[in-house]
XYZ file of C-alpha atoms in Angstrom:
494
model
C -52.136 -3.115 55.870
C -49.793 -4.844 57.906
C -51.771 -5.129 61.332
C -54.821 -5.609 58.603
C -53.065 -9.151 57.485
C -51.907 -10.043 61.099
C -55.490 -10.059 62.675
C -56.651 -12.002 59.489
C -53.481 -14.825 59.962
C -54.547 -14.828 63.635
C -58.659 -15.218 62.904
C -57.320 -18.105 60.287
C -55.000 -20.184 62.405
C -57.615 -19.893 65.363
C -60.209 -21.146 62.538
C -57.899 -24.080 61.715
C -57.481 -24.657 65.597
C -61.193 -24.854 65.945
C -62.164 -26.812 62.814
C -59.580 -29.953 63.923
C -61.503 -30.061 67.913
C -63.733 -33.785 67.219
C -67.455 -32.908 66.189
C -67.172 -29.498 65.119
C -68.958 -28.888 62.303
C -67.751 -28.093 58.972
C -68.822 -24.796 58.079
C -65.570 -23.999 59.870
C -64.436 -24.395 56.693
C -66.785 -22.309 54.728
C -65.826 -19.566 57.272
C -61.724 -19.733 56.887
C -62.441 -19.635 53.072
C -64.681 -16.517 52.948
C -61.928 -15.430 55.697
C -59.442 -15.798 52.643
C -62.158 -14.278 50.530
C -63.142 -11.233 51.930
C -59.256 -10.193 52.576
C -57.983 -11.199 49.095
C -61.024 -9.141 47.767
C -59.641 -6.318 50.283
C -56.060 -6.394 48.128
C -57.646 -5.859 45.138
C -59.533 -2.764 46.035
C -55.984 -0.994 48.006
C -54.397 -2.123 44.030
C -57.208 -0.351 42.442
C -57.478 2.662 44.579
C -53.519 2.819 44.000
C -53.648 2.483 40.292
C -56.394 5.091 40.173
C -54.305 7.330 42.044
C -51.373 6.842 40.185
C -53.276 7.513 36.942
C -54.996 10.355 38.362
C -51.989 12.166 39.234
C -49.815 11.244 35.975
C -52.933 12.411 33.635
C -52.943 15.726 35.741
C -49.189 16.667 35.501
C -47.627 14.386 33.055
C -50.755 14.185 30.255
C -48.038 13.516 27.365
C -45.119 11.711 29.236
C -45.884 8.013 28.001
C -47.371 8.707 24.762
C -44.038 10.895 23.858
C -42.112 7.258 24.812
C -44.630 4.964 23.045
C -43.991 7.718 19.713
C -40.406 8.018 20.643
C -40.788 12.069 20.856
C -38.196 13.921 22.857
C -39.111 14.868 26.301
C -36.825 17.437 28.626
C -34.770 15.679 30.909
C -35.831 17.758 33.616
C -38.966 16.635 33.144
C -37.897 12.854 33.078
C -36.046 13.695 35.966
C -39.102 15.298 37.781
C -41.109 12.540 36.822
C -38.848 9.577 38.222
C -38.458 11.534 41.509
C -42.450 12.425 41.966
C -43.537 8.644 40.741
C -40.644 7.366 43.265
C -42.816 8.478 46.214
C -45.026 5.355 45.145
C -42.769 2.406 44.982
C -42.853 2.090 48.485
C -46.586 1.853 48.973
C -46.443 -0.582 45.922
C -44.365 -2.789 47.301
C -45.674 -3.317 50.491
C -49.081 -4.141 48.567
C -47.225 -6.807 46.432
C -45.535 -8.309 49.622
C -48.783 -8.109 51.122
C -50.564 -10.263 48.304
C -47.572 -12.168 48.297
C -47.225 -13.287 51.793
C -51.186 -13.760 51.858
C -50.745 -16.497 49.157
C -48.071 -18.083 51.171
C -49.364 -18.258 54.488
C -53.004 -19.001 53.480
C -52.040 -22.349 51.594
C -53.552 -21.119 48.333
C -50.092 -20.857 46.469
C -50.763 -21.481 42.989
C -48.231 -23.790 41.779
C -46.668 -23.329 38.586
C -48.621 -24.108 35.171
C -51.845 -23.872 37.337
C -54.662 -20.883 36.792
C -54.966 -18.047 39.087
C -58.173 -16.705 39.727
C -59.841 -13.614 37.746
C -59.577 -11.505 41.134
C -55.949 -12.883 41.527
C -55.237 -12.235 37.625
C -56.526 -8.639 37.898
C -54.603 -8.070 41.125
C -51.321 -8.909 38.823
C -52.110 -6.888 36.514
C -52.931 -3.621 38.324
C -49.531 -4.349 39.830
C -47.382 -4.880 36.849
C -48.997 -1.723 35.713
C -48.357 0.076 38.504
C -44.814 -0.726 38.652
C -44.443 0.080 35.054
C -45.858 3.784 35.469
C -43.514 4.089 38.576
C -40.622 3.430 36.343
C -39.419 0.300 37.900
C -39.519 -1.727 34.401
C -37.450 -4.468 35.609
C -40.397 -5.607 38.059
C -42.590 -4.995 35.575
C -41.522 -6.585 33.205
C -40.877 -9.812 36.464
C -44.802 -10.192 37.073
C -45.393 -9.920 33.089
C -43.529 -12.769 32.735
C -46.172 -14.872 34.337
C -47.478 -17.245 31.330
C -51.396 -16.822 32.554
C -50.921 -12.648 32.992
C -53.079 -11.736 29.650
C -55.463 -15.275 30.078
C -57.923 -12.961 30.943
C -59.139 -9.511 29.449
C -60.011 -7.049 32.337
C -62.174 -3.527 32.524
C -62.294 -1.756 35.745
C -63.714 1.140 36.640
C -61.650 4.095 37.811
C -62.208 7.644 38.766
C -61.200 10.098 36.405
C -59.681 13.408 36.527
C -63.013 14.981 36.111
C -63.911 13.319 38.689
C -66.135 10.844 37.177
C -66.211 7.056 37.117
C -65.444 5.265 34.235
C -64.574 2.126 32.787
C -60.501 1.581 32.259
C -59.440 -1.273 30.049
C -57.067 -2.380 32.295
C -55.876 -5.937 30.556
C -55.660 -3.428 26.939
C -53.655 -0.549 28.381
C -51.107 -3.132 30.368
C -50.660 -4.894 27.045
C -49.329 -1.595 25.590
C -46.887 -0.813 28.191
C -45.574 -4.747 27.937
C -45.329 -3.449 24.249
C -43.064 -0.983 24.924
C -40.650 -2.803 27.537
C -39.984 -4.998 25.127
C -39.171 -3.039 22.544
C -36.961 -0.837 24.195
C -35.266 -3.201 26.539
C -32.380 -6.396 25.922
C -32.422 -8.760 29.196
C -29.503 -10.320 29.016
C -28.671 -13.199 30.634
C -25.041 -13.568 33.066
C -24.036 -16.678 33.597
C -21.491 -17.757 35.659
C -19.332 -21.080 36.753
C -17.085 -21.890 39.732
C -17.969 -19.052 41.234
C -19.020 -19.454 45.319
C -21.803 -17.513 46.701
C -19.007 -15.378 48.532
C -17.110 -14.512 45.024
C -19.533 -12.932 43.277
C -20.382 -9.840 44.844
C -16.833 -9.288 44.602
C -16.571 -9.616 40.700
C -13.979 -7.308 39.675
C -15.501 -6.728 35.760
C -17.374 -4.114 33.884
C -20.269 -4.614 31.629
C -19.356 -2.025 28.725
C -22.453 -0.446 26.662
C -19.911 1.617 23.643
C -22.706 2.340 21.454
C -26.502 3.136 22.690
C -29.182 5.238 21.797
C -28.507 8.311 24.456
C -31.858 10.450 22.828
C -34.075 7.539 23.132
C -36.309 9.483 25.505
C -36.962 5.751 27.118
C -33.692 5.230 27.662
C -33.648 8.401 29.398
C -36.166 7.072 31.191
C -34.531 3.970 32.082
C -31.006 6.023 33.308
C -33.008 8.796 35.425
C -34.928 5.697 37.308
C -32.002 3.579 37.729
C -29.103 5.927 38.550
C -28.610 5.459 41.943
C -28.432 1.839 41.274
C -25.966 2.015 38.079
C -23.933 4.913 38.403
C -21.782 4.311 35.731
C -24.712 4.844 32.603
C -26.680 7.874 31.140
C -23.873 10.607 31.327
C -22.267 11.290 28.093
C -18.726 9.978 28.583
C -20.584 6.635 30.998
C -21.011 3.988 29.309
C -20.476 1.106 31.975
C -21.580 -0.583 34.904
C -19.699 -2.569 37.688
C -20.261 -6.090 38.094
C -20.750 -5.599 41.960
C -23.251 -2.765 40.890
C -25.186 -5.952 38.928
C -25.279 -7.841 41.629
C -26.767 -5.716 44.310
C -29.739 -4.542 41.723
C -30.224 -8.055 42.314
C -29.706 -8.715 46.224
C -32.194 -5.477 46.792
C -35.844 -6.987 46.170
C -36.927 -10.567 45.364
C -37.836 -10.819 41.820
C -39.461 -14.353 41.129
C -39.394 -14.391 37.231
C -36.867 -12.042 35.340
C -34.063 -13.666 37.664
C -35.301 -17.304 37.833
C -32.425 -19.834 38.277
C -30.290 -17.160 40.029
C -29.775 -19.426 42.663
C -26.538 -21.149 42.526
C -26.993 -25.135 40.998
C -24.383 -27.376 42.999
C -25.089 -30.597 40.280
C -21.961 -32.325 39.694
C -20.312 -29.390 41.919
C -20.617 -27.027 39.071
C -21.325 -23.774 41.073
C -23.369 -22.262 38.284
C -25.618 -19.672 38.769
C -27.758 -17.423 36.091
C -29.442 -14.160 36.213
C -31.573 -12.284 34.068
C -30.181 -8.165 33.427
C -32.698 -5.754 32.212
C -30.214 -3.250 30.272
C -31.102 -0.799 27.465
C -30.715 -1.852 23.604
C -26.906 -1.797 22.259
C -24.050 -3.802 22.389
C -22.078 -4.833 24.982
C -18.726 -6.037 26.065
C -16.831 -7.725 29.460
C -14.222 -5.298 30.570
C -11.927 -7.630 32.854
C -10.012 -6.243 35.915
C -9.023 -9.206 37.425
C -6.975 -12.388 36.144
C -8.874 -15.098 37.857
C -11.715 -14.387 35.606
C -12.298 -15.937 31.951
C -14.963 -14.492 29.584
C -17.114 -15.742 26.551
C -19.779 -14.882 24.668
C -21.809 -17.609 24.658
C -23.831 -18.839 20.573
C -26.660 -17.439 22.351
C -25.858 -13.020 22.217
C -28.101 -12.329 25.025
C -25.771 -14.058 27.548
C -22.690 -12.951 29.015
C -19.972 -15.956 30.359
C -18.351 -15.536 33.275
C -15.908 -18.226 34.350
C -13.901 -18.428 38.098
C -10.395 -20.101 37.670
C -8.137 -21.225 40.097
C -4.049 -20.645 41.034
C -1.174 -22.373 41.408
C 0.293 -22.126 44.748
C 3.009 -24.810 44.221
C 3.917 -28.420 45.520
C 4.186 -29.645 49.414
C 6.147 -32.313 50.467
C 4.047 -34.564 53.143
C 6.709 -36.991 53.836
C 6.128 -36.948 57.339
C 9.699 -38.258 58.293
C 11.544 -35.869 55.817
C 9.336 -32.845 57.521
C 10.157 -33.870 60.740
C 14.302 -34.109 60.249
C 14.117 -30.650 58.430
C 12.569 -29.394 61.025
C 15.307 -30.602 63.792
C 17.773 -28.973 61.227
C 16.044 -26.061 61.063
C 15.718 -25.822 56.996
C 12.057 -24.638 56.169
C 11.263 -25.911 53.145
C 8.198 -27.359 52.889
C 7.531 -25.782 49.221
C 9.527 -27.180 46.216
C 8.773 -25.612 42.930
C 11.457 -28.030 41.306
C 9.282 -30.473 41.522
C 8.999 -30.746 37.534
C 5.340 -31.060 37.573
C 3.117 -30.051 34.361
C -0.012 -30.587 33.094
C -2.030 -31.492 29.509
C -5.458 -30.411 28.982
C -8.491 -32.796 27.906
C -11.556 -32.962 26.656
C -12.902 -34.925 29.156
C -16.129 -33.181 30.350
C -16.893 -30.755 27.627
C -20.086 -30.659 27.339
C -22.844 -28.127 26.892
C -21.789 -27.022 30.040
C -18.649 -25.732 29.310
C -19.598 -21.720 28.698
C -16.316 -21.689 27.235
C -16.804 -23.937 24.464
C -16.066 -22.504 20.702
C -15.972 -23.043 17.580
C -13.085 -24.973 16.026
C -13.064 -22.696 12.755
C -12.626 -20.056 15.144
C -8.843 -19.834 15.767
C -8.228 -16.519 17.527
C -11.188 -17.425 19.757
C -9.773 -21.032 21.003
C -6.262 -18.947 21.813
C -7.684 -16.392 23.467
C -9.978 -18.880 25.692
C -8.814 -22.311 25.781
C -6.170 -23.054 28.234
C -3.619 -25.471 27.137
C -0.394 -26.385 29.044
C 2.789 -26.610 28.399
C 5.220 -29.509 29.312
C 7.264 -26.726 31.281
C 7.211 -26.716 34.701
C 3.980 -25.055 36.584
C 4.508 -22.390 37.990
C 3.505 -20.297 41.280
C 0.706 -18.098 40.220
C -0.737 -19.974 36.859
C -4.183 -19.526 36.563
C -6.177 -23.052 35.661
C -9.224 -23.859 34.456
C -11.778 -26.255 36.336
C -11.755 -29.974 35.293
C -9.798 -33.095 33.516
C -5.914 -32.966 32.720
C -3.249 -35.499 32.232
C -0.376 -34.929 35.348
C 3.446 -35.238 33.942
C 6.639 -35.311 36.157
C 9.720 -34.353 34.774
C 8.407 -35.811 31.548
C 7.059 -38.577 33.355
C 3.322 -39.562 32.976
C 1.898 -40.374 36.219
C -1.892 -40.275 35.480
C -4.978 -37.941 35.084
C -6.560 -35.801 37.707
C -9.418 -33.372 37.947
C -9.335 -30.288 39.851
C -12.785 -30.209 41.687
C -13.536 -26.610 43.429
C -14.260 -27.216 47.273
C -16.336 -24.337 48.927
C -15.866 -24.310 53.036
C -16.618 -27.371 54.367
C -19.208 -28.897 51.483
C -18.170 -32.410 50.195
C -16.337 -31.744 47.463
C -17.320 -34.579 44.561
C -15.850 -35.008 40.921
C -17.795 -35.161 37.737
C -15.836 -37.863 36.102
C -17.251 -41.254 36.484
C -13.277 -43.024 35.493
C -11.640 -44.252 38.822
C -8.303 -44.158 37.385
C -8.966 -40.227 37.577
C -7.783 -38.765 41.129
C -9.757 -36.237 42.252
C -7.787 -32.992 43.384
C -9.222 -30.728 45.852
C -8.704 -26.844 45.152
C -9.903 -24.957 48.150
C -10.592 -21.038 47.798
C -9.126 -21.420 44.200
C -5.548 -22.342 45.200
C -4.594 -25.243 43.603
C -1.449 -27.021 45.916
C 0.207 -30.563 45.147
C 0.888 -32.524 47.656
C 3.393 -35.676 47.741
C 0.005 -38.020 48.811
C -1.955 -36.883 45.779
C 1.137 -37.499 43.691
C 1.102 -40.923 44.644
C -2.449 -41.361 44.347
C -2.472 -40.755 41.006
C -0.422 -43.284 40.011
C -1.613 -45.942 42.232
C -5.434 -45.046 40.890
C -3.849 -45.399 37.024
C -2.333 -48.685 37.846
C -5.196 -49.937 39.351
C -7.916 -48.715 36.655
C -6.017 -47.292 34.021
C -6.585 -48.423 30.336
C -4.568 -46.594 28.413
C -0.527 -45.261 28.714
C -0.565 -41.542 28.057
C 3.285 -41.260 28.163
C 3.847 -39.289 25.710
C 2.772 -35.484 25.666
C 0.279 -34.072 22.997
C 1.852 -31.773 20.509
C -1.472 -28.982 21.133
C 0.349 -26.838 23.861
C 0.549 -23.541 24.414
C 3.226 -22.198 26.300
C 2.196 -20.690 29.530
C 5.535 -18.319 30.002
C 3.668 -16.212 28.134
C 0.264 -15.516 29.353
C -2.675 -15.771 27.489
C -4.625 -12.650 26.362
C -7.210 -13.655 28.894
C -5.120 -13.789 31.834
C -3.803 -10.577 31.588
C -4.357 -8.410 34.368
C -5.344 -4.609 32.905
C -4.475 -1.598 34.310
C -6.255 0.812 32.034
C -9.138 -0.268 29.980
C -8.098 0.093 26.729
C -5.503 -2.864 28.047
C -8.300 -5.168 29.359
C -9.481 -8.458 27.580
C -13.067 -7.533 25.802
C -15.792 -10.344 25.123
C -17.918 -8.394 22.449
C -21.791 -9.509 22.769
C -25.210 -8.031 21.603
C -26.765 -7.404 18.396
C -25.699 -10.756 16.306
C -22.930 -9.433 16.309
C -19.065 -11.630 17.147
C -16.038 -10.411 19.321
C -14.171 -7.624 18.166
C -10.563 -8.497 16.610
């Protein structure tokens, strides 16, 4: 299929070529577009002799399989097993037929854009692939084409082969509809989002998505675990209930799904770093296992989607007199890092918006502990983990002005959110937050100079950070680690 759609790119850019030579006539045109014709119509038969293939075979050894899911009747596992393995032996074919169709849209210039109508043959051609994929197992790219707005415009009959060897008419748009039927009923998509996080953090997310309580006889969900095992290894044993963030995010990084994980991408408006997928996961409820302290959690008013925000560390002040440096240096004392520098910080509420995926509900008091980080008027300390945006900087008691801590990723230009001049914007590279003596006086020159208030006095709404918050508790075991309950309307377990 592959040397099919090369000597068909070659005959159409030589047909391009030709058409734009002065005085040629324009049935070059006509030409390039039954060019596009003839090989589009050439897809659609390799997805129909595939689909009648796969039907053929499933209807010969597997008569009851899908009608035991739609009726929720048990099956064997080792015949769900022997299923997934045998229908495996098709995904490959099918996807090189769905990059085929896809790169053919591309390259020819007949990309429909979004909101605009395919053609019937085009429309077909979806469906016999989402249907396929569906029958193969692979609901998650099923359910990814089926997301398409103008998938059922159109009802389709084709005609098939049967097993009797006969041809007969299949209601293709009908029997699709029934399949969509039953992904959705059987499967949650939840959504992860997550902040401050740089494309190089997140494969390295260091977090479990727990599923405690799930239907384990569902025979669809048996389904589900025998098809996806090898990509999470942690689900559909008896005592398995979870799967590894890292495991997440390669299910994503393996094939390019255009709908189920649209906005994946990471967003760098207003230097946000937030990015969004879309999780196909069986019906239940869920909660965020942390294993690492640099991570905050929330369950967002929305219980399909999963928070996930990146903090960043103190690593302590540096002294950038020049001078000083120098004449410690000829006296041989290194020490270029004070921590008695007396430095603390107040939190704002500059910049909450509906942006902040950590924003709760006042009435809710054990939430705002567990998640809001508020500092104390003691001195910062090596190793405090911060939250991303506007606080008020004290010295020894002394207010010097407001800062926000803007999250620089290699060598992009790193730019603030806050519109206020008298704000100084801080730079926190890799997530390690340093204070230097230049920023220190910065602040207060940029508070002088556009300042309109006096914030010398400290709010009263502290908490002290000697004692760490739930939430930035590393666990070692995890019955220890911090749990963000989500899924079925239901709130965070107390």
């Amino acid at each position: 299929m592959k040397f099919r759609w090369h000597l068909v790119l070659i005959a159409l850019t030589l047909s391009t070529l030709f058409f734009s030579i002065p005085g040629v006539s324009a049935q070059s045109t006509d030409t390039v577009q039954e060019l596009k014709a003839s090989y589009l119509q050439s897809i659609y038969d390799d997805c129909r002799i595939f689909l009648e293939g796969i039907e053929l075979f499933i209807r010969r050894d597997y008569p009851k399989f899908w009608q035991n899911i739609d009726e929720e009747l048990p099956i064997p596992q080792n015949e769900i097993d022997r299923y997934s393995k045998e229908l495996k032996h098709f995904e490959g074919q099918l996807d090189a037929l769905f990059e085929e169709y896809v790169t053919f849209k591309s390259n020819s210039g007949n990309t429909a854009k979004e909101g605009t109508s395919f053609s019937n043959l085009e429309l077909q051609i979806y469906q016999m692939l989402a249907y396929s994929y569906m029958k193969t197992g692979d609901f998650a790219m099923s359910y990814d084409l089926l997301q398409n707005k103008n998938i059922f415009s159109q009802n389709f009959t084709i005609k098939l082969i049967d097993i009797e060897g006969n041809l007969k008419e299949f209601p293709l748009t009908l029997e699709l509809k029934k399949l969509f039927k039953i992904i959705s009923g059987n499967l949650n998509f939840l959504t992860l989002r997550l902040k401050y996080f740089f494309p190089s953090d997140i494969q390295y997310i260091n977090a479990y998505l727990n599923i405690p309580d799930y239907d384990h006889d569902s025979p669809f969900n048996k389904a589900y675990f025998s098809y996806y095992k090898g990509a999470f290894s942690g689900l559909g044993e008896k005592d398995e209930n979870n799967i590894h963030f890292s495991e997440i995010i390669h299910f994503f990084n393996r094939r390019e799904f255009k709908n189920v994980t649209k906005g994946a991408k990471i967003s760098q408006d207003n230097q946000q770093y937030i990015s969004s997928y879309k999780f196909p996961i069986i019906k239940g409820e869920y909660d965020i296992e942390l294993k690492d302290n640099t991570i905050l959690a929330a369950e967002s008013l929305d219980n399909n989607t999963l928070n996930l925000e990146r903090l960043c560390m103190f690593k302590g002040f540096v002294v950038t007199d020049f001078k000083r440096l120098k004449s410690d240096e000829r006296k041989n004392i290194k020490n270029d890092t004070l921590i008695s520098k007396g430095l603390y910080l107040e939190k704002t509420d500059l910049l909450s918006d509906d942006n902040d995926i950590m924003a709760t509900s006042k009435k809710d008091t054990k939430k705002r502990i567990l998640l809001d980080y508020e500092l104390s008027k003691d001195n910062l300390k090596i190793g405090e983990m911060l939250r991303y945006g506007v606080y008020r900087l004290f010295e020894q008691g002394k207010y010097l002005g407001m800062i926000e801590l803007v999250p620089c990723y290699k060598g992009e230009d790193c730019k603030k959110r806050s519109i206020d001049k008298s704000i100084t914007k801080v730079k926190v590279y890799n997530h390690e937050l340093i204070f230097y003596q230049d920023i220190l006086d910065a602040v207060q020159a940029n508070r002088r100079m556009f300042g309109k208030g006096n914030y010398s006095t400290p709010s009263n709404t502290k908490i002290d950070l000697d004692t760490p918050s739930e939430a930035t508790v590393q666990a070692d075991t995890p019955s220890d680690a911090p749990k963000v309950h989500v899924g079925r309307g239901c709130s965070p377990k107390r």
